[in-house]
Amino acid sequence: MSSNASADTRRIQIPAGTILMHQGAYGDRAWLVESGEMEALLERPEGMKRLGVIKAGSVVGEMALIDNGTRSATVRTLTSVSAVELTRETFQVMLRKSPPLARYLLESLIAAIRRNYGLPQPERLDGGAEIRSSASFQTLVERRMFRDGHVFFRQNDEGLAAYLIQSGQVSIRRVDGFEDKELALLGPGRIFGELALLTDHPRAASATATEATVCEIIRKESFLQALAAMPPILRTLTRIYIKQLSNPR
């Protein structure tokens, strides 16, 4: 593997057959592919499953840098690859330039992708007080109290808003066939309902207050504004994640 070094990014040449990263390992860098092809492999008990081919213009390895989790897949080069290597600090600088709501959104999308593939997820800190625009107090404009038992939305409803819990508790439940399963019990600092806004899909689950709960109501326009304020690479990644979640596996 050869390289032209610089501070936080460098251009490297990677020979065919190189394993760039292993599923489950911790990572400190990502790669923007300029030419060549790689394959992403999901390690299952029954063997390796190919997730897809990574081509020029793609970014690989970034998820672990954004949410501080482990690698979601094993990546191996199929041909000689030219790529720009990006360090963790490069991504952290881009994340710091994004509105807090946008950062939380990006982590939510990655968490959903990890969940879809049955991969471990890093512990997320509750930080609702910080999910506000650094430039405007109007990002979150509507705060309401909801009674115990209030249904915010039901499975298969249209997604019109997301909710940031300030106090109280919300149960997220999904019905699959005859099974009614609780997916999560959320407390202060957590957002719920955001994925339906972004994918334009019906609600995947129902949300009900299990005690008196105060929430900030976040309309779709706020999410779109947060996306628009992100650096271009993160905005592109967000769209890729949304597309991945919108398409059935």
Tab-separated table of N, CA, C and O in Angstrom, residues 88-206:
chain	number	residue	atom	x	y	z
A	88	ARG	N	-10.233	10.191	11.643
A	88	ARG	CA	-11.353	10.434	12.554
A	88	ARG	C	-11.500	11.931	12.837
A	88	ARG	O	-12.602	12.455	12.890
A	89	GLU	N	-10.385	12.613	13.006
A	89	GLU	CA	-10.441	14.049	13.308
A	89	GLU	C	-11.090	14.827	12.171
A	89	GLU	O	-11.822	15.795	12.401
A	90	THR	N	-10.835	14.412	10.919
A	90	THR	CA	-11.471	15.068	9.774
A	90	THR	C	-12.982	15.014	9.900
A	90	THR	O	-13.687	16.002	9.687
A	91	PHE	N	-13.502	13.830	10.269
A	91	PHE	CA	-14.948	13.677	10.420
A	91	PHE	C	-15.457	14.451	11.625
A	91	PHE	O	-16.541	15.036	11.587
A	92	GLN	N	-14.686	14.470	12.701
A	92	GLN	CA	-15.126	15.200	13.889
A	92	GLN	C	-15.237	16.697	13.617
A	92	GLN	O	-16.145	17.367	14.108
A	93	VAL	N	-14.319	17.223	12.807
A	93	VAL	CA	-14.396	18.647	12.434
A	93	VAL	C	-15.673	18.908	11.636
A	93	VAL	O	-16.387	19.891	11.883
A	94	MET	N	-15.988	18.019	10.674
A	94	MET	CA	-17.215	18.188	9.888
A	94	MET	C	-18.459	18.088	10.771
A	94	MET	O	-19.422	18.838	10.597
A	95	LEU	N	-18.446	17.173	11.722
A	95	LEU	CA	-19.593	17.019	12.624
A	95	LEU	C	-19.776	18.250	13.497
A	95	LEU	O	-20.906	18.687	13.751
A	96	ARG	N	-18.664	18.833	13.946
A	96	ARG	CA	-18.755	20.041	14.784
A	96	ARG	C	-19.308	21.226	14.002
A	96	ARG	O	-19.881	22.149	14.579
A	97	LYS	N	-19.138	21.199	12.684
A	97	LYS	CA	-19.657	22.279	11.847
A	97	LYS	C	-21.147	22.111	11.541
A	97	LYS	O	-21.760	23.004	10.959
A	98	SER	N	-21.701	20.956	11.908
A	98	SER	CA	-23.108	20.681	11.632
A	98	SER	C	-23.969	21.055	12.833
A	98	SER	O	-23.513	20.986	13.975
A	99	PRO	N	-25.233	21.439	12.598
A	99	PRO	CA	-26.136	21.708	13.726
A	99	PRO	C	-26.291	20.453	14.577
A	99	PRO	O	-26.257	19.329	14.059
A	100	PRO	N	-26.449	20.605	15.895
A	100	PRO	CA	-26.619	19.433	16.764
A	100	PRO	C	-27.740	18.507	16.301
A	100	PRO	O	-27.608	17.283	16.385
A	101	LEU	N	-28.829	19.068	15.804
A	101	LEU	CA	-29.931	18.238	15.326
A	101	LEU	C	-29.478	17.363	14.160
A	101	LEU	O	-29.851	16.192	14.056
A	102	ALA	N	-28.651	17.905	13.272
A	102	ALA	CA	-28.153	17.152	12.123
A	102	ALA	C	-27.242	16.021	12.580
A	102	ALA	O	-27.283	14.915	12.043
A	103	ARG	N	-26.400	16.287	13.582
A	103	ARG	CA	-25.515	15.241	14.100
A	103	ARG	C	-26.325	14.106	14.707
A	103	ARG	O	-26.033	12.925	14.484
A	104	TYR	N	-27.339	14.463	15.472
A	104	TYR	CA	-28.174	13.438	16.095
A	104	TYR	C	-28.895	12.626	15.022
A	104	TYR	O	-29.017	11.407	15.117
A	105	LEU	N	-29.350	13.317	13.991
A	105	LEU	CA	-30.041	12.653	12.879
A	105	LEU	C	-29.131	11.639	12.199
A	105	LEU	O	-29.525	10.508	11.928
A	106	LEU	N	-27.893	12.030	11.935
A	106	LEU	CA	-26.937	11.144	11.277
A	106	LEU	C	-26.704	9.894	12.126
A	106	LEU	O	-26.690	8.765	11.609
A	107	GLU	N	-26.544	10.066	13.436
A	107	GLU	CA	-26.354	8.925	14.325
A	107	GLU	C	-27.599	8.036	14.355
A	107	GLU	O	-27.496	6.811	14.463
A	108	SER	N	-28.787	8.662	14.268
A	108	SER	CA	-30.034	7.886	14.258
A	108	SER	C	-30.107	6.989	13.023
A	108	SER	O	-30.533	5.834	13.098
A	109	LEU	N	-29.702	7.526	11.882
A	109	LEU	CA	-29.726	6.747	10.647
A	109	LEU	C	-28.757	5.571	10.726
A	109	LEU	O	-29.088	4.449	10.341
A	110	ILE	N	-27.550	5.827	11.245
A	110	ILE	CA	-26.561	4.762	11.373
A	110	ILE	C	-27.055	3.695	12.345
A	110	ILE	O	-26.901	2.491	12.105
A	111	ALA	N	-27.672	4.129	13.442
A	111	ALA	CA	-28.214	3.169	14.414
A	111	ALA	C	-29.266	2.278	13.767
A	111	ALA	O	-29.324	1.064	14.017
A	112	ALA	N	-30.107	2.872	12.899
A	112	ALA	CA	-31.147	2.094	12.217
A	112	ALA	C	-30.524	1.080	11.262
A	112	ALA	O	-30.994	-0.055	11.148
A	113	ILE	N	-29.463	1.465	10.566
A	113	ILE	CA	-28.789	0.555	9.646
A	113	ILE	C	-28.146	-0.597	10.423
A	113	ILE	O	-28.266	-1.767	10.045
A	114	ARG	N	-27.477	-0.280	11.520
A	114	ARG	CA	-26.866	-1.333	12.337
A	114	ARG	C	-27.943	-2.296	12.846
A	114	ARG	O	-27.745	-3.515	12.874
A	115	ARG	N	-29.069	-1.728	13.259
A	115	ARG	CA	-30.177	-2.540	13.766
A	115	ARG	C	-30.683	-3.486	12.680
A	115	ARG	O	-30.966	-4.657	12.937
A	116	ASN	N	-30.816	-2.986	11.452
A	116	ASN	CA	-31.319	-3.796	10.341
A	116	ASN	C	-30.453	-5.026	10.074
A	116	ASN	O	-30.947	-6.065	9.650
A	117	TYR	N	-29.148	-4.885	10.320
A	117	TYR	CA	-28.231	-5.991	10.049
A	117	TYR	C	-27.877	-6.772	11.308
A	117	TYR	O	-27.003	-7.637	11.283
A	118	GLY	N	-28.545	-6.451	12.423
A	118	GLY	CA	-28.293	-7.175	13.659
A	118	GLY	C	-26.918	-6.925	14.228
A	118	GLY	O	-26.335	-7.787	14.896
A	119	LEU	N	-26.377	-5.727	13.989
A	119	LEU	CA	-25.029	-5.398	14.458
A	119	LEU	C	-25.091	-4.649	15.784
A	119	LEU	O	-26.057	-3.940	16.063
A	120	PRO	N	-24.058	-4.769	16.616
A	120	PRO	CA	-24.054	-4.040	17.896
A	120	PRO	C	-24.018	-2.540	17.673
A	120	PRO	O	-23.422	-2.052	16.710
A	121	GLN	N	-24.666	-1.823	18.585
A	121	GLN	CA	-24.714	-0.370	18.505
A	121	GLN	C	-24.028	0.243	19.713
A	121	GLN	O	-24.193	-0.254	20.829
A	122	PRO	N	-23.256	1.312	19.512
A	122	PRO	CA	-22.636	1.969	20.666
A	122	PRO	C	-23.697	2.639	21.524
A	122	PRO	O	-24.767	3.005	21.045
A	123	GLU	N	-23.388	2.797	22.799
A	123	GLU	CA	-24.309	3.477	23.709
A	123	GLU	C	-24.406	4.935	23.315
A	123	GLU	O	-23.399	5.603	23.085
A	124	ARG	N	-25.646	5.454	23.200
A	124	ARG	CA	-25.851	6.849	22.832
A	124	ARG	C	-26.166	7.655	24.077
A	124	ARG	O	-26.998	7.258	24.894
A	125	LEU	N	-25.499	8.788	24.228
A	125	LEU	CA	-25.742	9.652	25.372
A	125	LEU	C	-26.989	10.470	25.140
A	125	LEU	O	-27.252	10.936	24.035
A	126	ASP	N	-27.777	10.652	26.188
A	126	ASP	CA	-28.943	11.528	26.098
A	126	ASP	C	-28.459	12.969	26.127
A	126	ASP	O	-27.786	13.381	27.067
A	127	GLY	N	-28.799	13.734	25.099
A	127	GLY	CA	-28.307	15.103	25.036
A	127	GLY	C	-29.306	16.042	24.417
A	127	GLY	O	-28.965	16.876	23.583
A	128	GLY	N	-30.572	15.941	24.818
A	128	GLY	CA	-31.618	16.721	24.176
A	128	GLY	C	-31.455	18.215	24.292
A	128	GLY	O	-31.833	18.961	23.395
A	129	ALA	N	-30.863	18.679	25.409
A	129	ALA	CA	-30.746	20.123	25.597
A	129	ALA	C	-29.848	20.755	24.545
A	129	ALA	O	-29.939	21.943	24.266
A	130	GLU	N	-28.952	19.932	23.943
A	130	GLU	CA	-28.024	20.474	22.952
A	130	GLU	C	-28.585	20.434	21.538
A	130	GLU	O	-27.985	20.990	20.629
A	131	ILE	N	-29.710	19.759	21.334
A	131	ILE	CA	-30.219	19.603	19.970
A	131	ILE	C	-30.999	20.853	19.582
A	131	ILE	O	-32.210	20.882	19.535
A	132	ARG	N	-30.274	21.917	19.385
A	132	ARG	CA	-30.843	23.193	18.984
A	132	ARG	C	-29.903	23.831	17.959
A	132	ARG	O	-28.717	23.534	17.930
A	133	SER	N	-30.431	24.729	17.184
A	133	SER	CA	-29.597	25.419	16.208
A	133	SER	C	-28.638	26.356	16.926
A	133	SER	O	-29.011	27.060	17.846
A	134	SER	N	-27.362	26.363	16.503
A	134	SER	CA	-26.403	27.283	17.104
A	134	SER	C	-26.621	28.706	16.605
A	134	SER	O	-26.133	29.660	17.190
A	135	ALA	N	-27.372	28.846	15.512
A	135	ALA	CA	-27.575	30.163	14.919
A	135	ALA	C	-28.960	30.734	15.205
A	135	ALA	O	-29.198	31.912	14.998
A	136	SER	N	-29.867	29.897	15.662
A	136	SER	CA	-31.238	30.361	15.838
A	136	SER	C	-31.923	29.589	16.941
A	136	SER	O	-31.713	28.395	17.112
A	137	PHE	N	-32.747	30.270	17.720
A	137	PHE	CA	-33.535	29.617	18.755
A	137	PHE	C	-34.832	29.062	18.176
A	137	PHE	O	-35.658	28.532	18.889
A	138	GLN	N	-35.026	29.169	16.883
A	138	GLN	CA	-36.298	28.793	16.279
A	138	GLN	C	-36.297	27.383	15.691
A	138	GLN	O	-37.266	26.962	15.094
A	139	THR	N	-35.172	26.652	15.851
A	139	THR	CA	-35.145	25.306	15.284
A	139	THR	C	-36.216	24.432	15.925
A	139	THR	O	-36.899	23.680	15.266
A	140	LEU	N	-36.327	24.528	17.250
A	140	LEU	CA	-37.363	23.799	17.968
A	140	LEU	C	-38.314	24.838	18.530
A	140	LEU	O	-37.943	25.611	19.385
A	141	VAL	N	-39.533	24.893	18.039
A	141	VAL	CA	-40.390	26.044	18.356
A	141	VAL	C	-41.642	25.668	19.128
A	141	VAL	O	-42.329	26.547	19.618
A	142	GLU	N	-41.937	24.390	19.255
A	142	GLU	CA	-43.201	24.025	19.879
A	142	GLU	C	-42.973	22.977	20.962
A	142	GLU	O	-42.555	21.858	20.685
A	143	ARG	N	-43.244	23.352	22.210
A	143	ARG	CA	-43.104	22.424	23.334
A	143	ARG	C	-44.486	22.164	23.917
A	143	ARG	O	-45.253	23.093	24.166
A	144	ARG	N	-44.794	20.868	24.128
A	144	ARG	CA	-46.107	20.522	24.664
A	144	ARG	C	-45.995	19.434	25.722
A	144	ARG	O	-45.061	18.624	25.686
A	145	MET	N	-46.972	19.429	26.636
A	145	MET	CA	-47.071	18.350	27.615
A	145	MET	C	-48.132	17.358	27.136
A	145	MET	O	-49.203	17.755	26.681
A	146	PHE	N	-47.823	16.073	27.235
A	146	PHE	CA	-48.739	15.010	26.819
A	146	PHE	C	-49.051	14.134	28.029
A	146	PHE	O	-48.169	13.812	28.824
A	147	ARG	N	-50.309	13.752	28.144
A	147	ARG	CA	-50.745	12.952	29.292
A	147	ARG	C	-50.251	11.519	29.175
A	147	ARG	O	-49.909	11.036	28.076
A	148	ASP	N	-50.239	10.826	30.296
A	148	ASP	CA	-49.946	9.393	30.319
A	148	ASP	C	-50.934	8.661	29.409
A	148	ASP	O	-52.139	8.876	29.483
A	149	GLY	N	-50.422	7.826	28.516
A	149	GLY	CA	-51.277	7.085	27.591
A	149	GLY	C	-51.490	7.766	26.257
A	149	GLY	O	-52.115	7.180	25.356
A	150	HIS	N	-50.958	8.999	26.098
A	150	HIS	CA	-51.128	9.697	24.812
A	150	HIS	C	-50.420	8.932	23.695
A	150	HIS	O	-49.262	8.523	23.832
A	151	VAL	N	-51.107	8.732	22.566
A	151	VAL	CA	-50.519	8.058	21.403
A	151	VAL	C	-50.010	9.137	20.443
A	151	VAL	O	-50.793	9.879	19.854
A	152	PHE	N	-48.704	9.230	20.299
A	152	PHE	CA	-48.105	10.226	19.411
A	152	PHE	C	-48.385	9.867	17.951
A	152	PHE	O	-48.708	10.732	17.143
A	153	PHE	N	-48.240	8.604	17.642
A	153	PHE	CA	-48.593	8.107	16.310
A	153	PHE	C	-48.701	6.597	16.390
A	153	PHE	O	-48.218	5.964	17.333
A	154	ARG	N	-49.393	6.049	15.394
A	154	ARG	CA	-49.575	4.598	15.327
A	154	ARG	C	-48.799	4.034	14.143
A	154	ARG	O	-48.509	4.735	13.167
A	155	GLN	N	-48.476	2.768	14.255
A	155	GLN	CA	-47.799	2.056	13.172
A	155	GLN	C	-48.594	2.235	11.872
A	155	GLN	O	-49.817	2.144	11.867
A	156	ASN	N	-47.875	2.571	10.801
A	156	ASN	CA	-48.416	2.785	9.450
A	156	ASN	C	-49.015	4.174	9.244
A	156	ASN	O	-49.469	4.485	8.139
A	157	ASP	N	-48.996	5.043	10.278
A	157	ASP	CA	-49.417	6.437	10.073
A	157	ASP	C	-48.411	7.160	9.181
A	157	ASP	O	-47.245	6.748	9.064
A	158	GLU	N	-48.836	8.260	8.596
A	158	GLU	CA	-47.927	9.144	7.852
A	158	GLU	C	-47.047	9.897	8.844
A	158	GLU	O	-47.492	10.303	9.919
A	159	GLY	N	-45.781	10.105	8.489
A	159	GLY	CA	-44.867	10.835	9.366
A	159	GLY	C	-44.929	12.329	9.114
A	159	GLY	O	-44.581	12.807	8.045
A	160	LEU	N	-45.398	13.089	10.117
A	160	LEU	CA	-45.528	14.544	9.986
A	160	LEU	C	-44.592	15.307	10.907
A	160	LEU	O	-44.292	16.473	10.663
A	161	ALA	N	-44.141	14.670	11.995
A	161	ALA	CA	-43.273	15.353	12.948
A	161	ALA	C	-42.447	14.323	13.704
A	161	ALA	O	-42.785	13.140	13.757
A	162	ALA	N	-41.342	14.784	14.270
A	162	ALA	CA	-40.552	13.988	15.201
A	162	ALA	C	-40.649	14.665	16.568
A	162	ALA	O	-41.093	15.819	16.671
A	163	TYR	N	-40.211	13.966	17.605
A	163	TYR	CA	-40.381	14.471	18.965
A	163	TYR	C	-39.095	14.304	19.764
A	163	TYR	O	-38.450	13.257	19.714
A	164	LEU	N	-38.734	15.339	20.493
A	164	LEU	CA	-37.591	15.317	21.389
A	164	LEU	C	-38.118	15.343	22.820
A	164	LEU	O	-38.803	16.284	23.228
A	165	ILE	N	-37.821	14.309	23.583
A	165	ILE	CA	-38.348	14.196	24.946
A	165	ILE	C	-37.555	15.096	25.890
A	165	ILE	O	-36.331	14.975	25.992
A	166	GLN	N	-38.256	15.988	26.576
A	166	GLN	CA	-37.630	16.832	27.594
A	166	GLN	C	-37.785	16.222	28.983
A	166	GLN	O	-36.892	16.316	29.819
A	167	SER	N	-38.935	15.619	29.244
A	167	SER	CA	-39.155	14.901	30.494
A	167	SER	C	-40.221	13.843	30.246
A	167	SER	O	-41.032	13.973	29.325
A	168	GLY	N	-40.218	12.792	31.066
A	168	GLY	CA	-41.193	11.729	30.887
A	168	GLY	C	-40.615	10.525	30.179
A	168	GLY	O	-39.389	10.346	30.108
A	169	GLN	N	-41.498	9.698	29.618
A	169	GLN	CA	-41.068	8.423	29.038
A	169	GLN	C	-42.034	7.998	27.932
A	169	GLN	O	-43.245	8.178	28.056
A	170	VAL	N	-41.485	7.421	26.869
A	170	VAL	CA	-42.287	7.015	25.708
A	170	VAL	C	-41.927	5.579	25.321
A	170	VAL	O	-40.743	5.237	25.211
A	171	SER	N	-42.952	4.774	25.098
A	171	SER	CA	-42.764	3.390	24.663
A	171	SER	C	-42.936	3.301	23.147
A	171	SER	O	-43.898	3.829	22.587
A	172	ILE	N	-41.989	2.647	22.484
A	172	ILE	CA	-42.050	2.402	21.042
A	172	ILE	C	-42.360	0.922	20.839
A	172	ILE	O	-41.595	0.050	21.268
A	173	ARG	N	-43.495	0.633	20.178
A	173	ARG	CA	-43.946	-0.751	20.007
A	173	ARG	C	-44.261	-1.021	18.537
A	173	ARG	O	-44.702	-0.114	17.814
A	174	ARG	N	-44.033	-2.280	18.134
A	174	ARG	CA	-44.348	-2.681	16.764
A	174	ARG	C	-45.091	-4.010	16.778
A	174	ARG	O	-44.754	-4.911	17.552
A	175	VAL	N	-46.089	-4.107	15.909
A	175	VAL	CA	-46.839	-5.345	15.756
A	175	VAL	C	-46.355	-6.064	14.507
A	175	VAL	O	-46.368	-5.492	13.403
A	176	ASP	N	-45.889	-7.301	14.677
A	176	ASP	CA	-45.496	-8.166	13.562
A	176	ASP	C	-46.362	-9.410	13.625
A	176	ASP	O	-46.174	-10.261	14.508
A	177	GLY	N	-47.322	-9.508	12.715
A	177	GLY	CA	-48.237	-10.641	12.759
A	177	GLY	C	-49.076	-10.592	14.023
A	177	GLY	O	-49.779	-9.616	14.272
A	178	PHE	N	-48.948	-11.604	14.867
A	178	PHE	CA	-49.697	-11.644	16.118
A	178	PHE	C	-48.858	-11.179	17.306
A	178	PHE	O	-49.323	-11.192	18.436
A	179	GLU	N	-47.612	-10.769	17.041
A	179	GLU	CA	-46.708	-10.368	18.124
A	179	GLU	C	-46.680	-8.854	18.285
A	179	GLU	O	-46.431	-8.125	17.335
A	180	ASP	N	-46.948	-8.380	19.492
A	180	ASP	CA	-46.859	-6.958	19.838
A	180	ASP	C	-45.626	-6.805	20.727
A	180	ASP	O	-45.612	-7.253	21.876
A	181	LYS	N	-44.580	-6.173	20.187
A	181	LYS	CA	-43.283	-6.145	20.868
A	181	LYS	C	-42.855	-4.721	21.168
A	181	LYS	O	-42.961	-3.835	20.316
A	182	GLU	N	-42.350	-4.488	22.389
A	182	GLU	CA	-41.786	-3.182	22.727
A	182	GLU	C	-40.348	-3.130	22.223
A	182	GLU	O	-39.506	-3.944	22.593
A	183	LEU	N	-40.064	-2.148	21.352
A	183	LEU	CA	-38.732	-2.004	20.769
A	183	LEU	C	-37.818	-1.175	21.647
A	183	LEU	O	-36.608	-1.398	21.689
A	184	ALA	N	-38.401	-0.180	22.326
A	184	ALA	CA	-37.576	0.717	23.144
A	184	ALA	C	-38.452	1.464	24.131
A	184	ALA	O	-39.645	1.672	23.890
A	185	LEU	N	-37.829	1.864	25.241
A	185	LEU	CA	-38.467	2.730	26.227
A	185	LEU	C	-37.566	3.941	26.354
A	185	LEU	O	-36.437	3.836	26.859
A	186	LEU	N	-38.013	5.078	25.844
A	186	LEU	CA	-37.164	6.259	25.698
A	186	LEU	C	-37.426	7.289	26.788
A	186	LEU	O	-38.567	7.498	27.198
A	187	GLY	N	-36.352	7.950	27.208
A	187	GLY	CA	-36.452	8.979	28.228
A	187	GLY	C	-35.933	10.319	27.746
A	187	GLY	O	-35.726	10.523	26.536
A	188	PRO	N	-35.714	11.279	28.654
A	188	PRO	CA	-35.282	12.632	28.284
A	188	PRO	C	-34.026	12.636	27.423
A	188	PRO	O	-33.088	11.878	27.647
A	189	GLY	N	-34.040	13.490	26.410
A	189	GLY	CA	-32.898	13.634	25.519
A	189	GLY	C	-32.957	12.781	24.279
A	189	GLY	O	-32.097	12.901	23.409
A	190	ARG	N	-33.998	11.936	24.151
A	190	ARG	CA	-34.086	11.070	22.989
A	190	ARG	C	-35.085	11.606	21.972
A	190	ARG	O	-36.117	12.172	22.333
A	191	ILE	N	-34.770	11.420	20.688
A	191	ILE	CA	-35.669	11.780	19.594
A	191	ILE	C	-36.341	10.509	19.091
A	191	ILE	O	-35.708	9.455	19.011
A	192	PHE	N	-37.613	10.607	18.750
A	192	PHE	CA	-38.290	9.478	18.105
A	192	PHE	C	-39.186	10.006	16.990
A	192	PHE	O	-39.602	11.158	16.995
A	193	GLY	N	-39.428	9.140	15.998
A	193	GLY	CA	-40.275	9.511	14.875
A	193	GLY	C	-39.562	10.169	13.722
A	193	GLY	O	-40.199	10.583	12.747
A	194	GLU	N	-38.220	10.234	13.782
A	194	GLU	CA	-37.494	10.986	12.759
A	194	GLU	C	-37.339	10.238	11.443
A	194	GLU	O	-37.301	10.850	10.373
A	195	LEU	N	-37.262	8.895	11.493
A	195	LEU	CA	-36.988	8.155	10.264
A	195	LEU	C	-38.121	8.255	9.253
A	195	LEU	O	-37.885	8.343	8.049
A	196	ALA	N	-39.359	8.257	9.722
A	196	ALA	CA	-40.497	8.358	8.796
A	196	ALA	C	-40.504	9.700	8.081
A	196	ALA	O	-40.949	9.805	6.934
A	197	LEU	N	-39.997	10.741	8.747
A	197	LEU	CA	-39.933	12.059	8.094
A	197	LEU	C	-38.965	12.039	6.930
A	197	LEU	O	-39.196	12.686	5.909
A	198	LEU	N	-37.871	11.306	7.114
A	198	LEU	CA	-36.798	11.351	6.137
A	198	LEU	C	-36.998	10.374	4.983
A	198	LEU	O	-36.601	10.655	3.854
A	199	THR	N	-37.594	9.237	5.270
A	199	THR	CA	-37.752	8.226	4.228
A	199	THR	C	-39.080	8.346	3.489
A	199	THR	O	-39.267	7.705	2.452
A	200	ASP	N	-40.007	9.155	4.037
A	200	ASP	CA	-41.355	9.276	3.476
A	200	ASP	C	-42.082	7.934	3.478
A	200	ASP	O	-42.968	7.695	2.660
A	201	HIS	N	-41.704	7.055	4.394
A	201	HIS	CA	-42.390	5.787	4.576
A	201	HIS	C	-43.368	5.911	5.732
A	201	HIS	O	-43.207	6.775	6.605
A	202	PRO	N	-44.388	5.058	5.795
A	202	PRO	CA	-45.286	5.072	6.959
A	202	PRO	C	-44.519	4.748	8.234
A	202	PRO	O	-43.415	4.192	8.199
A	203	ARG	N	-45.112	5.110	9.363
A	203	ARG	CA	-44.488	4.815	10.651
A	203	ARG	C	-44.245	3.313	10.785
A	203	ARG	O	-45.131	2.502	10.532
A	204	ALA	N	-43.031	2.958	11.220
A	204	ALA	CA	-42.681	1.549	11.378
A	204	ALA	C	-43.128	0.992	12.716
A	204	ALA	O	-43.127	-0.215	12.925
A	205	ALA	N	-43.537	1.869	13.645
A	205	ALA	CA	-43.951	1.440	14.975
A	205	ALA	C	-44.879	2.498	15.558
A	205	ALA	O	-45.070	3.573	14.976
A	206	SER	N	-45.461	2.192	16.705
A	206	SER	CA	-46.325	3.130	17.424
A	206	SER	C	-45.555	3.722	18.591
A	206	SER	O	-44.632	3.098	19.133
